[in-house]
PDB file of C-alpha atoms in Angstrom:
ATOM      1  CA  MET A  23    -106.294 200.833-134.346  1.00  0.00           C
ATOM      2  CA  ARG A  24    -109.140 198.484-133.572  1.00  0.00           C
ATOM      3  CA  PHE A  25    -111.785 201.055-132.727  1.00  0.00           C
ATOM      4  CA  ALA A  26    -115.295 200.399-133.979  1.00  0.00           C
ATOM      5  CA  GLU A  27    -115.877 204.129-134.084  1.00  0.00           C
ATOM      6  CA  GLY A  28    -112.915 204.292-136.483  1.00  0.00           C
ATOM      7  CA  LEU A  29    -114.406 201.636-138.716  1.00  0.00           C
ATOM      8  CA  TRP A  30    -117.528 203.740-139.174  1.00  0.00           C
ATOM      9  CA  ARG A  31    -115.589 206.958-139.955  1.00  0.00           C
ATOM     10  CA  MET A  32    -118.432 209.418-139.954  1.00  0.00           C
ATOM     11  CA  ALA A  33    -118.663 213.100-139.031  1.00  0.00           C
ATOM     12  CA  VAL A  34    -120.189 214.023-135.705  1.00  0.00           C
ATOM     13  CA  VAL A  35    -123.299 215.231-137.470  1.00  0.00           C
ATOM     14  CA  ALA A  36    -123.808 211.732-138.859  1.00  0.00           C
ATOM     15  CA  LEU A  37    -124.128 210.443-135.312  1.00  0.00           C
ATOM     16  CA  MET A  38    -126.718 212.970-134.261  1.00  0.00           C
ATOM     17  CA  PHE A  39    -129.477 211.814-131.958  1.00  0.00           C
ATOM     18  CA  GLY A  40    -133.036 212.912-132.606  1.00  0.00           C
ATOM     19  CA  MET A  41    -134.987 214.997-130.148  1.00  0.00           C
ATOM     20  CA  THR A  42    -136.870 211.923-128.982  1.00  0.00           C
ATOM     21  CA  GLY A  43    -133.653 210.021-128.369  1.00  0.00           C
ATOM     22  CA  CYS A  44    -134.197 207.641-131.283  1.00  0.00           C
ATOM     23  CA  ALA A  45    -131.188 205.534-132.187  1.00  0.00           C
ATOM     24  CA  TRP A  46    -130.650 205.341-135.928  1.00  0.00           C
ATOM     25  CA  THR A  47    -128.717 202.788-137.950  1.00  0.00           C
ATOM     26  CA  ASN A  48    -125.700 203.970-139.972  1.00  0.00           C
ATOM     27  CA  ALA A  49    -127.645 203.602-143.226  1.00  0.00           C
ATOM     28  CA  GLN A  50    -130.485 205.682-141.834  1.00  0.00           C
ATOM     29  CA  LEU A  51    -128.103 208.334-140.595  1.00  0.00           C
ATOM     30  CA  LYS A  52    -126.485 208.682-144.009  1.00  0.00           C
ATOM     31  CA  SER A  53    -129.879 209.133-145.618  1.00  0.00           C
ATOM     32  CA  LEU A  54    -130.713 211.821-143.068  1.00  0.00           C
ATOM     33  CA  MET A  55    -127.655 213.961-143.743  1.00  0.00           C
ATOM     34  CA  GLY A  56    -129.822 216.417-145.662  1.00  0.00           C
ATOM     35  CA  ALA A  57    -132.573 216.518-143.037  1.00  0.00           C
ATOM     36  CA  PRO A  58    -132.228 216.091-139.276  1.00  0.00           C
ATOM     37  CA  ALA A  59    -134.045 213.275-137.546  1.00  0.00           C
ATOM     38  CA  SER A  60    -137.642 214.343-136.996  1.00  0.00           C
ATOM     39  CA  ALA A  61    -139.500 213.698-133.777  1.00  0.00           C
ATOM     40  CA  SER A  62    -142.769 212.914-135.488  1.00  0.00           C
ATOM     41  CA  ALA A  63    -145.589 210.854-134.064  1.00  0.00           C
ATOM     42  CA  SER A  64    -144.686 208.036-136.448  1.00  0.00           C
ATOM     43  CA  THR A  65    -141.118 208.037-135.141  1.00  0.00           C
ATOM     44  CA  ALA A  66    -142.301 207.843-131.555  1.00  0.00           C
ATOM     45  CA  SER A  67    -144.568 204.908-132.293  1.00  0.00           C
ATOM     46  CA  THR A  68    -141.898 202.863-134.075  1.00  0.00           C
ATOM     47  CA  THR A  69    -139.453 200.618-132.284  1.00  0.00           C
ATOM     48  CA  SER A  70    -135.873 201.829-132.687  1.00  0.00           C
ATOM     49  CA  GLN A  71    -133.939 199.571-135.048  1.00  0.00           C
ATOM     50  CA  THR A  72    -130.653 200.025-133.213  1.00  0.00           C
ATOM     51  CA  ASP A  73    -131.591 199.453-129.598  1.00  0.00           C
ATOM     52  CA  GLY A  74    -134.834 197.571-129.928  1.00  0.00           C
ATOM     53  CA  ARG A  75    -136.703 199.999-127.667  1.00  0.00           C
ATOM     54  CA  VAL A  76    -139.425 202.554-128.186  1.00  0.00           C
ATOM     55  CA  PRO A  77    -138.125 206.020-127.249  1.00  0.00           C
ATOM     56  CA  THR A  78    -139.578 207.128-123.928  1.00  0.00           C
ATOM     57  CA  GLU A  79    -138.984 210.888-124.162  1.00  0.00           C
ATOM     58  CA  ALA A  80    -141.928 213.192-124.800  1.00  0.00           C
ATOM     59  CA  LEU A  81    -142.338 214.631-128.281  1.00  0.00           C
ATOM     60  CA  PRO A  82    -140.953 218.158-128.582  1.00  0.00           C
ATOM     61  CA  SER A  83    -143.049 221.180-129.399  1.00  0.00           C
ATOM     62  CA  ALA A  84    -142.770 222.783-132.818  1.00  0.00           C
ATOM     63  CA  ALA A  85    -140.544 225.505-131.348  1.00  0.00           C
ATOM     64  CA  GLU A  86    -138.273 222.934-129.716  1.00  0.00           C
ATOM     65  CA  GLN A  87    -137.996 220.970-132.960  1.00  0.00           C
ATOM     66  CA  ARG A  88    -137.057 224.148-134.839  1.00  0.00           C
ATOM     67  CA  ALA A  89    -134.386 224.903-132.248  1.00  0.00           C
ATOM     68  CA  PHE A  90    -133.013 221.378-132.594  1.00  0.00           C
ATOM     69  CA  ASP A  91    -133.000 221.652-136.390  1.00  0.00           C
ATOM     70  CA  GLU A  92    -131.155 224.975-136.188  1.00  0.00           C
ATOM     71  CA  ALA A  93    -128.491 223.478-133.919  1.00  0.00           C
ATOM     72  CA  THR A  94    -128.152 220.540-136.303  1.00  0.00           C
ATOM     73  CA  ARG A  95    -127.750 222.821-139.317  1.00  0.00           C
ATOM     74  CA  ALA A  96    -125.121 224.844-137.461  1.00  0.00           C
ATOM     75  CA  LEU A  97    -123.176 221.692-136.676  1.00  0.00           C
ATOM     76  CA  ARG A  98    -123.416 220.481-140.264  1.00  0.00           C
ATOM     77  CA  ALA A  99    -122.093 223.858-141.414  1.00  0.00           C
ATOM     78  CA  GLY A 100    -119.120 223.568-139.076  1.00  0.00           C
ATOM     79  CA  ASN A 101    -120.336 226.225-136.652  1.00  0.00           C
ATOM     80  CA  THR A 102    -119.765 224.169-133.542  1.00  0.00           C
ATOM     81  CA  ALA A 103    -120.024 227.136-131.175  1.00  0.00           C
ATOM     82  CA  GLN A 104    -123.507 227.972-132.413  1.00  0.00           C
ATOM     83  CA  ALA A 105    -124.515 224.313-132.373  1.00  0.00           C
ATOM     84  CA  GLU A 106    -123.313 223.921-128.804  1.00  0.00           C
ATOM     85  CA  ARG A 107    -125.233 227.016-127.715  1.00  0.00           C
ATOM     86  CA  GLY A 108    -128.338 225.625-129.357  1.00  0.00           C
ATOM     87  CA  PHE A 109    -128.102 222.212-127.735  1.00  0.00           C
ATOM     88  CA  ARG A 110    -127.338 223.737-124.336  1.00  0.00           C
ATOM     89  CA  ALA A 111    -130.340 226.040-124.621  1.00  0.00           C
ATOM     90  CA  LEU A 112    -132.500 223.045-125.459  1.00  0.00           C
ATOM     91  CA  ALA A 113    -131.116 221.105-122.516  1.00  0.00           C
ATOM     92  CA  ARG A 114    -131.840 223.985-120.152  1.00  0.00           C
ATOM     93  CA  ALA A 115    -135.360 224.484-121.479  1.00  0.00           C
ATOM     94  CA  ASN A 116    -136.114 220.751-121.589  1.00  0.00           C
ATOM     95  CA  PRO A 117    -134.246 219.101-118.707  1.00  0.00           C
ATOM     96  CA  ALA A 118    -135.980 215.756-119.257  1.00  0.00           C
ATOM     97  CA  LEU A 119    -134.721 215.344-122.843  1.00  0.00           C
ATOM     98  CA  ALA A 120    -131.679 213.131-123.262  1.00  0.00           C
ATOM     99  CA  GLY A 121    -130.994 213.869-126.947  1.00  0.00           C
ATOM    100  CA  PRO A 122    -129.401 217.312-126.513  1.00  0.00           C
ATOM    101  CA  HIS A 123    -127.054 215.961-123.849  1.00  0.00           C
ATOM    102  CA  ALA A 124    -126.072 213.025-126.049  1.00  0.00           C
ATOM    103  CA  ASN A 125    -125.246 215.368-128.914  1.00  0.00           C
ATOM    104  CA  LEU A 126    -123.227 217.592-126.592  1.00  0.00           C
ATOM    105  CA  GLY A 127    -121.354 214.520-125.390  1.00  0.00           C
ATOM    106  CA  LEU A 128    -120.359 213.613-128.938  1.00  0.00           C
ATOM    107  CA  MET A 129    -119.310 217.184-129.677  1.00  0.00           C
ATOM    108  CA  GLN A 130    -117.200 217.371-126.532  1.00  0.00           C
ATOM    109  CA  ARG A 131    -115.479 214.092-127.383  1.00  0.00           C
ATOM    110  CA  GLN A 132    -114.789 215.303-130.909  1.00  0.00           C
ATOM    111  CA  ALA A 133    -113.176 218.381-129.336  1.00  0.00           C
ATOM    112  CA  GLY A 134    -111.006 216.220-127.088  1.00  0.00           C
ATOM    113  CA  LYS A 135    -112.889 217.214-123.925  1.00  0.00           C
ATOM    114  CA  LEU A 136    -113.369 213.728-122.558  1.00  0.00           C
ATOM    115  CA  ALA A 137    -114.420 214.637-119.022  1.00  0.00           C
ATOM    116  CA  GLU A 138    -117.157 216.905-120.368  1.00  0.00           C
ATOM    117  CA  SER A 139    -118.153 214.248-122.896  1.00  0.00           C
ATOM    118  CA  ALA A 140    -118.544 211.657-120.161  1.00  0.00           C
ATOM    119  CA  GLN A 141    -120.590 214.046-118.050  1.00  0.00           C
ATOM    120  CA  GLU A 142    -123.044 214.796-120.863  1.00  0.00           C
ATOM    121  CA  LEU A 143    -123.368 211.167-121.953  1.00  0.00           C
ATOM    122  CA  GLU A 144    -123.829 210.011-118.367  1.00  0.00           C
ATOM    123  CA  LEU A 145    -126.694 212.469-118.061  1.00  0.00           C
ATOM    124  CA  ALA A 146    -128.196 211.255-121.341  1.00  0.00           C
ATOM    125  CA  VAL A 147    -128.060 207.679-120.035  1.00  0.00           C
ATOM    126  CA  LYS A 148    -129.611 208.745-116.733  1.00  0.00           C
ATOM    127  CA  LEU A 149    -132.470 210.476-118.541  1.00  0.00           C
ATOM    128  CA  SER A 150    -132.989 207.672-121.064  1.00  0.00           C
ATOM    129  CA  PRO A 151    -131.533 204.459-119.565  1.00  0.00           C
ATOM    130  CA  ASN A 152    -133.041 202.148-122.185  1.00  0.00           C
ATOM    131  CA  GLN A 153    -131.175 203.694-125.110  1.00  0.00           C
ATOM    132  CA  ALA A 154    -128.378 201.275-125.984  1.00  0.00           C
ATOM    133  CA  LEU A 155    -126.817 203.767-128.387  1.00  0.00           C
ATOM    134  CA  TYR A 156    -126.181 206.240-125.564  1.00  0.00           C
ATOM    135  CA  LEU A 157    -124.501 203.518-123.500  1.00  0.00           C
ATOM    136  CA  ASN A 158    -122.280 202.495-126.397  1.00  0.00           C
ATOM    137  CA  GLN A 159    -121.183 206.083-126.946  1.00  0.00           C
ATOM    138  CA  LEU A 160    -120.527 206.476-123.229  1.00  0.00           C
ATOM    139  CA  GLY A 161    -118.394 203.339-123.384  1.00  0.00           C
ATOM    140  CA  ILE A 162    -116.334 204.848-126.202  1.00  0.00           C
ATOM    141  CA  THR A 163    -115.685 207.972-124.148  1.00  0.00           C
ATOM    142  CA  TYR A 164    -114.744 205.914-121.093  1.00  0.00           C
ATOM    143  CA  ARG A 165    -112.359 203.853-123.217  1.00  0.00           C
ATOM    144  CA  GLN A 166    -110.690 207.000-124.526  1.00  0.00           C
ATOM    145  CA  GLN A 167    -110.326 208.190-120.935  1.00  0.00           C
ATOM    146  CA  GLY A 168    -108.602 204.952-119.971  1.00  0.00           C
ATOM    147  CA  GLN A 169    -111.501 203.923-117.723  1.00  0.00           C
ATOM    148  CA  PHE A 170    -111.634 200.416-119.099  1.00  0.00           C
ATOM    149  CA  ASP A 171    -113.810 198.820-116.421  1.00  0.00           C
ATOM    150  CA  LYS A 172    -116.416 201.535-116.866  1.00  0.00           C
ATOM    151  CA  ALA A 173    -116.222 201.124-120.641  1.00  0.00           C
ATOM    152  CA  ARG A 174    -116.823 197.394-120.324  1.00  0.00           C
ATOM    153  CA  GLU A 175    -119.806 197.977-118.058  1.00  0.00           C
ATOM    154  CA  ALA A 176    -121.317 200.496-120.488  1.00  0.00           C
ATOM    155  CA  TYR A 177    -120.865 198.173-123.480  1.00  0.00           C
ATOM    156  CA  GLU A 178    -122.301 195.234-121.543  1.00  0.00           C
ATOM    157  CA  LYS A 179    -125.349 197.271-120.541  1.00  0.00           C
ATOM    158  CA  ALA A 180    -125.875 198.297-124.155  1.00  0.00           C
ATOM    159  CA  ILE A 181    -125.696 194.664-125.241  1.00  0.00           C
ATOM    160  CA  ALA A 182    -128.038 193.609-122.434  1.00  0.00           C
ATOM    161  CA  LEU A 183    -130.606 196.012-123.881  1.00  0.00           C
ATOM    162  CA  ASN A 184    -130.055 194.657-127.391  1.00  0.00           C
ATOM    163  CA  ASP A 185    -128.085 191.453-127.842  1.00  0.00           C
ATOM    164  CA  ARG A 186    -127.877 192.124-131.591  1.00  0.00           C
ATOM    165  CA  TYR A 187    -126.198 195.520-131.249  1.00  0.00           C
ATOM    166  CA  ALA A 188    -123.196 194.740-133.448  1.00  0.00           C
ATOM    167  CA  GLU A 189    -121.252 197.975-132.845  1.00  0.00           C
ATOM    168  CA  ALA A 190    -121.340 197.578-129.057  1.00  0.00           C
ATOM    169  CA  ILE A 191    -120.335 193.921-129.357  1.00  0.00           C
ATOM    170  CA  LEU A 192    -117.384 194.869-131.555  1.00  0.00           C
ATOM    171  CA  ASN A 193    -116.339 197.640-129.173  1.00  0.00           C
ATOM    172  CA  LEU A 194    -116.426 195.178-126.278  1.00  0.00           C
ATOM    173  CA  GLY A 195    -114.264 192.775-128.272  1.00  0.00           C
ATOM    174  CA  ILE A 196    -111.735 195.515-129.019  1.00  0.00           C
ATOM    175  CA  LEU A 197    -111.671 196.446-125.343  1.00  0.00           C
ATOM    176  CA  TYR A 198    -110.958 192.852-124.311  1.00  0.00           C
ATOM    177  CA  ASP A 199    -108.359 192.474-127.066  1.00  0.00           C
ATOM    178  CA  LEU A 200    -106.290 195.649-126.784  1.00  0.00           C
ATOM    179  CA  TYR A 201    -106.933 197.014-123.313  1.00  0.00           C
ATOM    180  CA  LEU A 202    -107.908 194.199-120.939  1.00  0.00           C
ATOM    181  CA  ALA A 203    -105.586 191.522-122.350  1.00  0.00           C
ATOM    182  CA  GLU A 204    -108.318 188.888-122.493  1.00  0.00           C
ATOM    183  CA  PRO A 205    -107.955 187.377-125.970  1.00  0.00           C
ATOM    184  CA  GLY A 206    -110.381 184.530-125.337  1.00  0.00           C
ATOM    185  CA  ARG A 207    -113.196 186.911-124.503  1.00  0.00           C
ATOM    186  CA  ALA A 208    -112.187 189.171-127.370  1.00  0.00           C
ATOM    187  CA  LEU A 209    -112.458 186.248-129.777  1.00  0.00           C
ATOM    188  CA  THR A 210    -115.934 185.422-128.506  1.00  0.00           C
ATOM    189  CA  GLN A 211    -117.129 188.978-129.118  1.00  0.00           C
ATOM    190  CA  TYR A 212    -115.485 189.227-132.548  1.00  0.00           C
ATOM    191  CA  GLU A 213    -117.155 186.003-133.661  1.00  0.00           C
ATOM    192  CA  ARG A 214    -120.456 187.187-132.243  1.00  0.00           C
ATOM    193  CA  TYR A 215    -120.068 190.439-134.168  1.00  0.00           C
ATOM    194  CA  LEU A 216    -119.307 188.603-137.411  1.00  0.00           C
ATOM    195  CA  ALA A 217    -122.392 186.430-136.958  1.00  0.00           C
ATOM    196  CA  LEU A 218    -124.433 189.645-136.893  1.00  0.00           C
ATOM    197  CA  THR A 219    -122.710 191.074-139.984  1.00  0.00           C
ATOM    198  CA  PRO A 220    -124.133 189.282-143.044  1.00  0.00           C
ATOM    199  CA  SER A 221    -122.028 191.330-145.459  1.00  0.00           C
ATOM    200  CA  GLY A 222    -118.882 190.261-143.635  1.00  0.00           C
ATOM    201  CA  ASP A 223    -115.995 192.289-142.266  1.00  0.00           C
ATOM    202  CA  ALA A 224    -112.579 191.394-143.640  1.00  0.00           C
ATOM    203  CA  THR A 225    -110.733 193.380-140.985  1.00  0.00           C
ATOM    204  CA  VAL A 226    -112.423 191.652-138.057  1.00  0.00           C
ATOM    205  CA  LYS A 227    -112.000 188.275-139.756  1.00  0.00           C
ATOM    206  CA  LYS A 228    -108.278 189.008-139.839  1.00  0.00           C
ATOM    207  CA  TRP A 229    -108.300 189.813-136.122  1.00  0.00           C
ATOM    208  CA  VAL A 230    -110.082 186.519-135.432  1.00  0.00           C
ATOM    209  CA  ALA A 231    -107.437 184.610-137.386  1.00  0.00           C
ATOM    210  CA  GLU A 232    -104.667 186.413-135.500  1.00  0.00           C
ATOM    211  CA  LEU A 233    -106.194 185.562-132.140  1.00  0.00           C
ATOM    212  CA  LYS A 234    -106.672 181.919-133.080  1.00  0.00           C
ATOM    213  CA  ASN A 235    -103.049 181.688-134.192  1.00  0.00           C
ATOM    214  CA  ARG A 236    -101.686 183.594-131.216  1.00  0.00           C
ATOM    215  CA  LYS A 237     -99.698 181.460-128.795  1.00  0.00           C
ATOM    216  CA  PRO A 238    -100.532 181.750-125.105  1.00  0.00           C
ATOM    217  CA  ALA A 239     -98.144 183.989-123.188  1.00  0.00           C
ATOM    218  CA  SER A 240     -96.830 181.017-121.218  1.00  0.00           C
ATOM    219  CA  SER A 241     -96.019 179.137-124.433  1.00  0.00           C
ATOM    220  CA  GLN A 242     -94.227 182.154-125.853  1.00  0.00           C
ATOM    221  CA  ALA A 243     -92.202 182.514-122.655  1.00  0.00           C
ATOM    222  CA  ALA A 244     -91.299 178.839-122.711  1.00  0.00           C
ATOM    223  CA  GLY A 245     -90.150 179.155-126.292  1.00  0.00           C
ATOM    224  CA  LYS A 246     -87.893 182.019-125.369  1.00  0.00           C
ATOM    225  CA  ASP A 247     -86.405 180.045-122.506  1.00  0.00           C
ATOM    226  CA  LYS A 248     -85.563 177.159-124.853  1.00  0.00           C
ATOM    227  CA  SER A 249     -83.749 179.429-127.246  1.00  0.00           C
TER     228      SER A 249
END
C-alpha cells in the first residue's frame, strides 16, 4: 500500500514527540532511541529541522521532564498502559503542552482507536498550530478514518508551514492517487517529493512511471468499446 507511514516502518516510540513539541527527523529519532528527546534550553532555541519552526511551548520543569522520560521508557518497554497513564497525567498537569497529546494520539492510532487518536492529535494541533509534524500525523489518522477531505486539509496545512516537508508531500500524493482519484495532482506531489529526496526513492519513482503511462479513464473506456 502506498502509505508514507508504511515506508518509514518505525515503532511508535520512534515517532515520539519531545516535551517542547519539537519535530525530529527520522535520522534524529533513530539516534534518540536510547534517550528520549530532551527539552533543554538548546533545543528550545534551535529551529526544528522538520517543520522549520521554533517550538513555542514552555520548557518543562525537572519533575515534568522526569515524568515524560518515565512514560517514554514504559512505552519503549512495551508497557503501553503505564505509558498512557504517564502521558495523560502530564496532559492533565500541563494543559498547555501539546507533546503529551500528540504521543497519546499516536498510541491510540497504533491501538486502532482512530476516533481517540484524532481527538488527541486535534488537541495537539490546537495547542501548537505551527507544528507541521502534528498536522501530518493528524492527516494520517484522518486518512485511516476515511475522512479524505480532512486528511487533505491537514497535509496541505503541514506543507504550508514547511514546503520542504517531504513526508507530508508524499502523503498528500498518496491521498490524491489512491483515495481521491486525482492522478494528475498525485503525480505533481510525487515529483515534488522526489525533488526533495536526494538519495532517491525507487518505489515512488515506479509510481511516477505508472501514472505517466496510465491511460485516461475516457481513453480506456473508448478502447473497451472498440473491442
